Tab-separated table of C-alpha atoms in Angstrom:
chain	number	residue	atom	x	y	z
A	29	MET	CA	0.000	0.000	0.000
A	30	THR	CA	1.637	3.212	-1.203
A	31	LEU	CA	1.025	6.742	-0.059
A	32	HIS	CA	-0.720	7.407	-3.391
A	33	ASP	CA	-3.035	4.407	-2.972
A	34	ALA	CA	-4.050	5.489	0.527
A	35	GLY	CA	-4.760	9.025	-0.649
A	36	ASP	CA	-6.765	7.765	-3.613
A	37	LEU	CA	-8.841	5.477	-1.411
A	38	ALA	CA	-9.551	8.317	1.011
A	39	ARG	CA	-10.598	10.589	-1.879
A	40	ARG	CA	-12.913	7.992	-3.410
A	41	LEU	CA	-14.481	7.250	-0.055
A	42	ALA	CA	-15.065	10.982	0.475
A	43	GLU	CA	-16.919	11.103	-2.849
A	44	ASN	CA	-19.282	8.523	-1.355
A	45	ALA	CA	-19.229	9.867	2.191
A	46	GLU	CA	-22.891	9.292	2.997
A	47	ALA	CA	-22.776	5.709	1.738
A	48	VAL	CA	-19.668	5.058	3.828
A	49	CYS	CA	-21.436	6.440	6.899
A	50	ARG	CA	-24.533	4.364	6.273
A	51	ARG	CA	-22.393	1.240	6.077
A	52	TYR	CA	-19.845	1.761	8.853
A	53	LEU	CA	-21.606	4.274	11.116
A	54	SER	CA	-25.061	2.734	10.869
A	55	ALA	CA	-26.003	3.791	14.413
A	56	GLY	CA	-26.054	7.425	13.275
A	57	ARG	CA	-28.241	9.519	10.999
A	58	ARG	CA	-27.988	12.356	8.527
A	59	LEU	CA	-28.683	15.934	9.560
A	60	GLY	CA	-28.188	18.434	6.747
A	61	ASN	CA	-24.643	18.189	5.401
A	62	TYR	CA	-23.460	16.019	8.290
A	63	TRP	CA	-23.698	12.477	9.548
A	64	LEU	CA	-24.080	12.377	13.329
A	65	VAL	CA	-23.120	9.429	15.530
A	66	GLY	CA	-21.725	8.852	19.014
A	67	ASP	CA	-18.142	8.058	18.051
A	68	VAL	CA	-15.967	6.548	15.330
A	69	ARG	CA	-16.637	3.048	16.700
A	70	ASN	CA	-20.353	3.364	15.784
A	71	THR	CA	-21.773	4.071	19.223
A	72	PRO	CA	-25.228	5.736	19.129
A	73	GLY	CA	-25.124	9.444	19.899
A	74	ARG	CA	-24.444	12.852	18.361
A	75	SER	CA	-20.940	13.940	19.393
A	76	LEU	CA	-19.168	12.896	16.166
A	77	PHE	CA	-20.018	14.571	12.884
A	78	VAL	CA	-18.851	13.636	9.388
A	79	ARG	CA	-18.955	16.244	6.634
A	80	LEU	CA	-20.795	14.716	3.668
A	81	HIS	CA	-19.958	17.311	0.969
A	82	ASP	CA	-17.200	19.853	0.415
A	83	THR	CA	-17.914	23.275	1.889
A	84	ALA	CA	-15.968	26.448	2.495
A	85	ASN	CA	-15.305	25.132	5.997
A	86	GLY	CA	-13.786	21.807	5.010
A	87	LYS	CA	-13.661	18.756	2.789
A	88	ALA	CA	-16.126	15.908	2.508
A	89	GLY	CA	-15.234	12.799	4.463
A	90	LYS	CA	-13.520	14.634	7.307
A	91	TRP	CA	-14.890	13.984	10.781
A	92	THR	CA	-14.461	15.365	14.282
A	93	ASP	CA	-15.556	13.979	17.647
A	94	ALA	CA	-16.559	17.012	19.693
A	95	GLN	CA	-16.352	15.056	22.945
A	96	SER	CA	-12.966	13.347	22.588
A	97	GLY	CA	-11.279	15.740	20.163
A	98	GLU	CA	-10.458	12.887	17.767
A	99	HIS	CA	-10.566	13.611	14.041
A	100	GLY	CA	-9.730	11.891	10.792
A	101	ASP	CA	-10.968	10.673	7.429
A	102	LEU	CA	-13.127	7.784	6.231
A	103	LEU	CA	-10.263	5.290	6.208
A	104	ASP	CA	-10.106	5.905	9.949
A	105	VAL	CA	-13.853	5.283	10.166
A	106	ILE	CA	-13.458	1.884	8.499
A	107	ARG	CA	-10.515	0.996	10.705
A	108	GLU	CA	-12.111	1.949	14.016
A	109	SER	CA	-15.659	0.791	13.310
A	110	LEU	CA	-14.424	-2.691	12.381
A	111	GLY	CA	-11.624	-2.828	14.962
A	112	LEU	CA	-8.914	-3.316	12.336
A	113	VAL	CA	-5.204	-2.709	12.994
A	114	ASP	CA	-3.301	-3.695	9.842
A	115	PHE	CA	-3.686	-1.054	7.135
A	116	ARG	CA	-3.821	-3.736	4.459
A	117	ASP	CA	-7.061	-4.977	6.003
A	118	VAL	CA	-8.449	-1.439	6.008
A	119	ALA	CA	-7.478	-0.961	2.357
A	120	ASP	CA	-9.020	-4.305	1.379
A	121	GLU	CA	-12.274	-3.367	3.098
A	122	ALA	CA	-12.283	0.052	1.402
A	123	ARG	CA	-11.704	-1.506	-2.010
A	124	ALA	CA	-14.489	-4.012	-1.433
A	125	PHE	CA	-16.850	-1.210	-0.516
A	126	LEU	CA	-15.922	0.950	-3.502
A	127	SER	CA	-16.392	-1.927	-5.940
A	128	LEU	CA	-20.128	-2.033	-5.196
A	129	PRO	CA	-22.218	-0.611	-8.047
A	130	ARG	CA	-24.179	1.532	-5.614
A	131	PRO	CA	-24.274	2.139	-1.894
A	132	ASP	CA	-25.710	-0.568	0.291
A	133	PRO	CA	-28.918	0.236	2.164
A	134	ILE	CA	-28.711	1.047	5.819
A	135	PRO	CA	-28.190	-2.240	7.646
A	136	SER	CA	-30.853	-3.163	10.134
A	137	SER	CA	-29.966	-3.708	13.761
A	138	GLN	CA	-30.412	-7.441	13.141
A	139	ASP	CA	-27.970	-7.361	10.228
A	140	ARG	CA	-25.294	-5.263	11.895
A	141	PRO	CA	-25.254	-5.089	15.688
A	142	VAL	CA	-24.142	-1.826	17.216
A	143	ARG	CA	-21.036	-1.963	19.356
A	144	GLU	CA	-21.335	-1.507	23.069
A	145	ARG	CA	-21.803	2.053	24.284
A	146	GLY	CA	-18.660	3.910	25.195
A	147	SER	CA	-15.643	4.650	23.064
A	148	ALA	CA	-12.574	2.457	23.238
A	149	SER	CA	-9.783	4.181	25.081
A	150	SER	CA	-6.345	4.767	23.677
A	151	SER	CA	-5.129	2.029	26.004
A	152	GLU	CA	-7.538	-0.390	24.332
A	153	ALA	CA	-6.212	0.687	20.943
A	154	ALA	CA	-2.705	0.081	22.262
A	155	ARG	CA	-3.671	-3.428	23.350
A	156	ARG	CA	-5.094	-4.164	19.904
A	157	LEU	CA	-1.901	-2.982	18.234
A	158	TRP	CA	0.221	-5.063	20.596
A	159	ALA	CA	-1.890	-8.150	19.892
A	160	MET	CA	-1.394	-7.693	16.137
A	161	SER	CA	2.403	-7.423	16.392
A	162	GLY	CA	4.959	-10.229	16.313
A	163	PRO	CA	8.489	-11.214	17.369
A	164	ILE	CA	11.392	-9.028	16.265
A	165	ALA	CA	13.769	-11.834	15.204
A	166	GLY	CA	14.718	-11.485	11.545
A	167	THR	CA	12.798	-8.213	11.118
A	168	SER	CA	13.724	-4.607	10.480
A	169	VAL	CA	13.504	-4.018	14.246
A	170	GLU	CA	16.335	-6.453	14.863
A	171	ALA	CA	18.301	-4.905	11.980
A	172	TYR	CA	17.729	-1.404	13.367
A	173	LEU	CA	18.928	-2.360	16.840
A	174	ARG	CA	21.961	-4.227	15.503
A	175	ARG	CA	23.004	-1.148	13.547
A	176	ARG	CA	23.068	0.615	16.909
A	177	ASP	CA	25.290	-2.188	18.294
A	178	ILE	CA	22.417	-3.528	20.392
A	179	THR	CA	22.754	-7.263	19.788
A	180	LEU	CA	22.099	-8.861	23.196
A	181	LEU	CA	18.328	-9.009	23.056
A	182	HIS	CA	17.522	-11.795	25.514
A	183	GLY	CA	14.669	-10.830	27.778
A	184	ALA	CA	13.516	-8.158	25.324
A	185	GLY	CA	9.943	-9.418	25.192
A	186	ALA	CA	8.757	-5.838	25.636
A	187	LEU	CA	9.598	-5.246	21.961
A	188	LEU	CA	7.562	-6.512	19.019
A	189	PHE	CA	7.433	-5.843	15.271
A	190	HIS	CA	4.554	-4.587	13.136
A	191	PRO	CA	5.182	-4.681	9.369
A	192	HIS	CA	2.553	-2.095	8.363
A	193	CYS	CA	1.944	0.324	11.223
A	194	TYR	CA	-0.137	3.429	10.522
A	195	TYR	CA	1.560	6.793	10.365
A	196	ARG	CA	-0.327	10.001	9.717
A	197	PRO	CA	1.501	13.357	9.827
A	198	ASP	CA	-1.638	15.415	10.473
A	199	GLU	CA	-5.373	15.404	9.907
A	200	ASP	CA	-5.097	16.712	6.345
A	201	SER	CA	-2.504	14.163	5.230
A	202	PRO	CA	-3.173	10.669	3.923
A	203	THR	CA	-2.316	7.644	6.006
A	204	GLU	CA	1.018	5.956	5.390
A	205	THR	CA	2.269	2.603	6.612
A	206	TRP	CA	5.783	1.757	7.749
A	207	PRO	CA	7.450	-1.070	9.624
A	208	ALA	CA	7.566	-0.243	13.313
A	209	MET	CA	9.110	-1.287	16.584
A	210	ILE	CA	6.248	-1.637	19.052
A	211	ALA	CA	7.284	-1.359	22.701
A	212	ALA	CA	5.010	-2.398	25.562
A	213	VAL	CA	4.446	0.176	28.290
A	214	THR	CA	3.475	-1.655	31.486
A	215	ASP	CA	2.725	-0.964	35.116
A	216	LEU	CA	4.465	-2.637	38.049
A	217	ASP	CA	2.183	-5.667	37.740
A	218	GLY	CA	3.116	-6.146	34.091
A	219	THR	CA	-0.263	-4.967	32.783
A	220	LEU	CA	-0.083	-3.271	29.394
A	221	THR	CA	-1.105	0.381	29.688
A	222	GLY	CA	0.162	1.661	26.339
A	223	VAL	CA	2.623	1.192	23.514
A	224	HIS	CA	5.410	3.224	21.967
A	225	ARG	CA	5.896	3.152	18.200
A	226	THR	CA	9.176	3.762	16.385
A	227	TRP	CA	8.596	3.804	12.630
A	228	LEU	CA	11.504	2.351	10.678
A	229	ALA	CA	12.901	2.298	7.177
A	230	ALA	CA	12.003	-0.953	5.441
A	231	ASP	CA	15.575	-2.262	5.620
A	232	GLY	CA	16.035	-1.292	9.259
A	233	ARG	CA	18.946	1.029	8.476
A	234	GLY	CA	17.343	3.818	10.433
A	235	LYS	CA	14.058	5.441	11.306
A	236	ALA	CA	11.406	6.033	8.671
A	237	PRO	CA	11.769	9.321	6.747
A	238	VAL	CA	8.828	11.000	8.482
A	239	ASP	CA	8.572	14.113	10.618
A	240	HIS	CA	7.822	12.336	13.890
A	241	PRO	CA	9.098	8.739	13.804
A	242	ARG	CA	8.313	8.149	17.486
A	243	ARG	CA	4.865	8.309	19.044
A	244	ALA	CA	3.185	6.840	22.105
A	245	LEU	CA	-0.337	5.504	22.486
A	246	GLY	CA	-2.188	4.825	25.723
A	247	GLY	CA	-1.289	5.437	29.354
A	248	LEU	CA	2.370	6.298	29.975
A	249	LEU	CA	2.469	8.392	33.132
A	250	GLY	CA	4.323	6.531	35.857
A	251	HIS	CA	4.842	3.460	33.675
A	252	ALA	CA	7.687	2.283	31.455
A	253	VAL	CA	9.019	-0.107	28.837
A	254	ARG	CA	10.628	-2.714	31.089
A	255	PHE	CA	13.525	-5.095	30.581
A	256	GLY	CA	13.768	-7.416	33.556
A	257	VAL	CA	11.783	-7.368	36.793
A	258	ALA	CA	12.971	-4.863	39.372
A	259	SER	CA	13.186	-5.634	43.054
A	260	ASP	CA	15.771	-3.683	45.050
A	261	VAL	CA	17.790	-2.186	42.161
A	262	LEU	CA	16.592	-0.514	38.957
A	263	ALA	CA	18.140	1.661	36.233
A	264	ALA	CA	15.792	4.070	34.461
A	265	GLY	CA	16.236	6.388	31.498
A	266	GLU	CA	14.305	8.030	28.711
A	267	GLY	CA	15.022	6.246	25.430
A	268	ILE	CA	14.658	2.561	24.606
A	269	GLU	CA	17.973	2.474	22.752
A	270	THR	CA	19.715	4.208	25.644
A	271	VAL	CA	18.649	1.693	28.281
A	272	LEU	CA	19.260	-1.255	25.933
A	273	SER	CA	22.825	-0.007	25.524
A	274	LEU	CA	23.387	-0.659	29.232
A	275	ARG	CA	21.937	-4.122	28.791
A	276	GLN	CA	24.851	-4.961	26.494
A	277	VAL	CA	27.264	-4.814	29.462
A	278	LEU	CA	24.865	-5.195	32.421
A	279	PRO	CA	22.553	-7.943	31.111
A	280	ASP	CA	21.027	-8.771	34.508
A	281	LEU	CA	20.340	-5.220	35.670
A	282	PRO	CA	16.583	-4.447	35.505
A	283	LEU	CA	15.924	-1.495	33.208
A	284	ALA	CA	13.047	0.890	32.536
A	285	ALA	CA	12.684	3.195	29.520
A	286	CYS	CA	10.244	5.970	30.427
A	287	LEU	CA	10.219	7.546	26.915
A	288	SER	CA	10.491	11.207	27.956
A	289	SER	CA	11.977	13.341	30.702
A	290	ALA	CA	8.519	14.165	32.084
A	291	HIS	CA	7.566	10.508	32.330
A	292	LEU	CA	10.947	9.640	33.810
A	293	ALA	CA	10.352	12.171	36.578
A	294	ALA	CA	6.949	10.583	37.283
A	295	LEU	CA	8.148	6.953	37.371
A	296	ILE	CA	6.318	4.881	39.987
A	297	PHE	CA	8.851	3.171	42.231
A	298	PRO	CA	8.692	-0.614	42.762
A	299	PRO	CA	7.750	-1.331	46.396
A	300	LEU	CA	11.052	-3.076	47.252
A	301	LEU	CA	13.305	-0.571	45.477
A	302	ARG	CA	16.336	0.548	47.478
A	303	ARG	CA	18.673	1.929	44.795
A	304	LEU	CA	17.713	3.741	41.593
A	305	TYR	CA	20.185	4.499	38.817
A	306	VAL	CA	19.109	7.309	36.511
A	307	LEU	CA	20.624	7.491	33.030
A	308	ARG	CA	21.309	11.177	32.575
A	309	ASP	CA	20.451	13.101	29.422
A	310	ASP	CA	22.612	16.207	29.145
A	311	ASP	CA	19.880	18.796	28.640
A	312	PRO	CA	17.745	21.049	30.874
A	313	ALA	CA	14.742	18.695	30.754
A	314	GLY	CA	16.942	15.773	31.751
A	315	ASP	CA	18.447	17.778	34.611
A	316	GLN	CA	14.968	18.689	35.859
A	317	ALA	CA	13.845	15.055	35.709
A	318	LEU	CA	16.899	13.999	37.699
A	319	ALA	CA	16.261	16.674	40.332
A	320	THR	CA	12.611	15.661	40.662
A	321	LEU	CA	13.496	11.990	40.986
A	322	HIS	CA	16.200	12.803	43.525
A	323	ALA	CA	13.666	14.548	45.764
A	324	ARG	CA	11.071	11.790	45.366
A	325	ALA	CA	13.614	9.040	45.976
A	326	GLY	CA	14.890	10.786	49.097
A	327	ASP	CA	11.376	10.998	50.509
A	328	ALA	CA	10.914	7.271	49.818
A	329	GLY	CA	14.215	6.259	51.394
A	330	ILE	CA	15.687	5.202	48.043
A	331	GLU	CA	19.311	5.860	47.121
A	332	LEU	CA	19.572	7.613	43.745
A	333	ILE	CA	22.723	7.504	41.623
A	334	GLY	CA	23.027	9.362	38.329
A	335	LEU	CA	24.882	7.623	35.508
A	336	SER	CA	26.593	9.907	33.002
A	337	PRO	CA	27.797	8.942	29.507
A	338	ARG	CA	31.077	10.168	28.106
A	339	LEU	CA	29.492	11.275	24.825
A	340	GLY	CA	25.949	12.372	24.061
A	341	ASP	CA	24.244	9.289	25.490
A	342	PHE	CA	25.064	5.696	26.338
A	343	ASN	CA	24.259	4.460	22.848
A	344	ASP	CA	26.776	6.960	21.483
A	345	ASP	CA	29.311	5.523	23.940
A	346	LEU	CA	28.510	1.962	22.907
A	347	ARG	CA	28.744	2.644	19.180
A	348	ALA	CA	31.756	4.927	19.174
A	349	LEU	CA	33.809	3.446	22.003
A	350	GLY	CA	32.684	-0.177	22.275
A	351	ARG	CA	31.520	-2.427	25.087
A	352	GLY	CA	34.844	-2.482	26.890
A	353	ALA	CA	34.916	1.290	27.141
A	354	LEU	CA	31.270	1.408	28.214
A	355	ARG	CA	32.046	-1.025	31.018
A	356	ALA	CA	34.941	1.185	32.085
A	357	ILE	CA	32.707	4.273	32.028
A	358	LEU	CA	30.081	2.618	34.214
A	359	HIS	CA	32.380	0.829	36.678
A	360	PRO	CA	33.287	3.817	38.910
A	361	GLN	CA	29.696	5.097	38.847
A	362	LEU	CA	28.093	1.919	40.197
A	363	ALA	CA	27.734	1.056	43.862
A	364	PRO	CA	30.443	-1.483	44.792
A	365	ALA	CA	27.869	-4.169	45.530
A	366	ASP	CA	26.380	-3.700	42.067
A	367	VAL	CA	29.770	-3.902	40.372
A	368	ALA	CA	30.086	-7.438	41.699
A	369	ARG	CA	26.418	-8.276	41.216
A	370	PHE	CA	25.856	-6.960	37.709
A	371	LEU	CA	29.122	-5.943	36.017
A	372	GLU	CA	31.574	-8.617	37.102
A	373	ALA	CA	28.906	-11.308	37.096
A	374	ALA	CA	28.360	-10.626	33.385
A	375	ASP	CA	31.883	-11.969	32.727
A	376	THR	CA	31.300	-15.316	34.427
């Protein structure tokens, strides 16, 4: 599915906007130049409106949910109303609809049951995306990580691969699909609360050539992408690649990638935690996160130790200087007990 194909499908659907609404938003009804329904998942109501014809205020096929603030086009309607994740399935459904000689009549409630009331949350969407993703072995995710010298991937079950993950720059742009690294964001009990998407080039040589190749979906605040189960010791940082760089020399140290400085500062501490290592990012936001965590850790009786890279971040250290140098950089910064427990034990 190319960018052109997606745009063409969206345009053709917009030319048949009312028919699309009657098929996929059958719980709604027409009012003037709009189709009104509860939400994009076909819940009865009036908070979502779809523009049926071009006007001076906007194009046909565009919709907005006044309650949630969501917006999109008719490809999004097909995706959400049917609960689809893979864009190929959405495109196939759109093509099947457009091949009909004329619009189908409004389905009766017996023919097409209405979904349960209440819109699916972003966390539910994250769970659907996670369920549709697969192992990273032999994929562009593995290739991407290896190009960053991240090759020890045991215990990296928090990472999956999706071959055709949606990417949409803004509401007026057509939907694209790219391979993506899907990372599970979980709470302390291991329950999935969200996902983080990193869109990749098809060959894994880098990120996809889009404006914002990283985006999160679902509940992140206080949670993290976790590698290992923390008890008394944990190392936390912002980026997935940064914390995985430490895993190359400290394979048994539990790690948490919080995905941003704000979320790092809000990390919920495991109940048995006694020492927290924080992977420093050399910028004002990183400094503020470290200061906030230092105050919170002190109040909780947790020892906090900042870990500083020699270069820009620990992945820069790993790639430019190698594992031996990274071990040497970390050795004097670790508590003596953790040198024996995590660093020296990795050699045995």
